Amino acid sequence: DTGVSQDPRHKITKRGQNVTFRCDPISEHNRLYWYRQTLGQGPEFLTYFQNEAQLEKSRLLSDRFSAERPKGSFSTLEIQRTEQGDSAMYLCASSLVGGVRTEAFFGQGTRLTVV
Amino acid sequence: GDSVTQMEGPVTLSEEAFLTINCTYTATGYPSLFWYVQYPGEGLQLLLKATKADDKGSNKGFEATYRKETTSFHLEKGSVQVSDSAVYFCALIKGSQGNLIFGKGTKLSVKP
């Protein structure tokens, strides 16, 4: 296993279009997180899943954002009707709750540019 | 709410210099504290962590001590290398498996 992978690495879209990002966590990890990072800021929490259940959503996650983890493995983050303010790096992380090592491992992120 | 404050960057040092990056936090209870590092073009990597007061996390020559009395978790390294050039993020977790709350990050550049 090579760690958390995210696809695509870069996405340029026009304002108003929908975009979808994918995250494949470390295979045995049961928890999956989404964060957003803008230039000069630290990552900000968006939402997380325990297996397939979405347990918490930040108020940053507006109605235009939706995340799924249908089989408790990979996850998708969709942004509808993108706005320029959505331009950011979207980070996915996974962890194993109840394991020996519980820290979160991060993917390289998907950089979204809305033009 | 809970928060993390880091010293502003960028920090520029010469090779073999001593490094300190300050981090303070605001949180109720007893959070776990972390330092993550982001090398150019790579994802965030856990550098070190401490889960209770007076614990010292260490890795790759970096150290940080969880100081509850000063609510701090300063990152130190005795002799930095060019390869340490990266962005460093201080973070906390409330509870055992909550989401991370990050500081803004501190960019470190080490010159040969």
Short mmCIF file of C-alpha atoms in Angstrom, two decimals, chain B:
data_model
loop_
_atom_site.label_atom_id
_atom_site.label_comp_id
_atom_site.label_asym_id
_atom_site.label_seq_id
_atom_site.Cartn_x
_atom_site.Cartn_y
_atom_site.Cartn_z
CA GLY B 1 -13.25 27.72 20.15
CA ASP B 2 -10.11 25.66 19.99
CA SER B 3 -7.22 27.14 18.05
CA VAL B 4 -3.50 26.95 17.33
CA THR B 5 -1.19 29.92 16.85
CA GLN B 6 2.23 29.60 15.23
CA MET B 7 4.98 32.12 14.72
CA GLU B 8 4.81 33.91 11.41
CA GLY B 9 7.21 32.91 8.69
CA PRO B 10 9.13 32.66 6.59
CA VAL B 11 12.10 31.64 8.69
CA THR B 12 15.47 31.62 6.95
CA LEU B 13 18.45 29.94 8.61
CA SER B 14 21.92 28.86 7.66
CA GLU B 15 22.79 25.19 7.72
CA GLU B 16 23.65 23.91 11.23
CA ALA B 17 21.79 26.77 12.92
CA PHE B 18 19.44 26.18 15.85
CA LEU B 19 15.73 26.18 15.04
CA THR B 20 12.77 27.15 17.18
CA ILE B 21 9.25 27.47 15.82
CA ASN B 22 6.80 28.66 18.45
CA CYS B 23 3.36 27.15 18.80
CA THR B 24 0.70 27.92 21.40
CA TYR B 25 -2.79 26.53 21.65
CA THR B 26 -6.18 27.30 23.12
CA ALA B 27 -8.33 24.34 24.05
CA THR B 28 -10.42 23.04 26.87
CA GLY B 29 -9.43 19.75 28.37
CA TYR B 30 -6.33 17.86 27.34
CA PRO B 31 -5.74 17.82 23.61
CA SER B 32 -3.09 15.80 21.83
CA LEU B 33 -0.52 17.94 20.03
CA PHE B 34 1.22 17.36 16.71
CA TRP B 35 3.76 18.79 14.34
CA TYR B 36 3.22 18.02 10.65
CA VAL B 37 5.68 18.87 7.89
CA GLN B 38 4.99 19.53 4.22
CA TYR B 39 7.98 19.23 1.91
CA PRO B 40 7.72 20.91 -1.50
CA GLY B 41 5.37 19.00 -3.78
CA GLU B 42 4.44 16.46 -1.12
CA GLY B 43 1.57 15.82 1.26
CA LEU B 44 1.51 16.54 4.97
CA GLN B 45 3.56 14.10 7.03
CA LEU B 46 3.44 13.60 10.77
CA LEU B 47 6.74 14.74 12.27
CA LEU B 48 6.08 14.15 15.96
CA LYS B 49 3.34 14.12 18.56
CA ALA B 50 2.67 14.30 22.30
CA THR B 51 -0.50 13.15 23.97
CA LYS B 52 -0.21 14.45 27.53
CA ALA B 53 1.43 17.18 29.56
CA ASP B 54 5.25 17.03 29.85
CA ASP B 55 5.48 14.43 27.06
CA LYS B 56 8.30 15.07 24.61
CA GLY B 57 7.82 14.08 20.99
CA SER B 58 10.92 13.57 18.88
CA ASN B 59 11.80 12.50 15.36
CA LYS B 60 14.60 13.18 12.85
CA GLY B 61 16.40 15.41 15.35
CA PHE B 62 13.30 17.54 15.98
CA GLU B 63 11.80 17.79 19.47
CA ALA B 64 8.77 19.39 21.07
CA THR B 65 7.56 19.27 24.68
CA TYR B 66 3.89 19.52 25.67
CA ARG B 67 3.77 22.37 28.22
CA LYS B 68 0.32 22.66 29.73
CA GLU B 69 1.24 25.53 32.04
CA THR B 70 2.17 27.71 29.07
CA THR B 71 -0.15 25.95 26.56
CA SER B 72 2.80 25.58 24.21
CA PHE B 73 4.40 22.97 21.96
CA HIS B 74 7.44 24.66 20.47
CA LEU B 75 9.40 22.80 17.78
CA GLU B 76 13.20 22.72 18.10
CA LYS B 77 16.16 21.27 16.26
CA GLY B 78 19.75 21.73 17.25
CA SER B 79 21.28 21.78 13.78
CA VAL B 80 19.14 22.23 10.69
CA GLN B 81 19.99 20.93 7.24
CA VAL B 82 19.04 22.15 3.78
CA SER B 83 16.76 19.12 3.51
CA ASP B 84 14.68 20.46 6.43
CA SER B 85 13.37 23.25 4.21
CA ALA B 86 9.59 22.82 4.30
CA VAL B 87 6.39 24.20 5.82
CA TYR B 88 5.75 23.14 9.41
CA PHE B 89 2.26 22.95 10.89
CA CYS B 90 1.36 22.70 14.56
CA ALA B 91 -1.97 21.00 15.24
CA LEU B 92 -4.16 19.65 18.01
CA ILE B 93 -6.85 17.01 18.39
CA LYS B 94 -9.59 17.07 20.97
CA GLY B 95 -10.30 13.63 22.28
CA SER B 96 -8.61 10.52 20.96
CA GLN B 97 -9.70 10.61 17.33
CA GLY B 98 -11.25 13.91 16.45
CA ASN B 99 -10.37 16.14 13.54
CA LEU B 100 -7.11 18.08 13.54
CA ILE B 101 -7.07 21.83 14.14
CA PHE B 102 -4.06 23.39 12.44
CA GLY B 103 -2.05 26.55 12.79
CA LYS B 104 -1.31 28.61 9.69
CA GLY B 105 2.06 27.00 9.09
CA THR B 106 5.62 28.32 9.20
CA LYS B 107 7.82 28.14 6.12
CA LEU B 108 11.44 27.27 6.85
CA SER B 109 14.21 27.85 4.35
CA VAL B 110 17.68 26.56 5.17
CA LYS B 111 20.58 27.96 3.14
CA PRO B 112 23.85 26.06 2.63
#
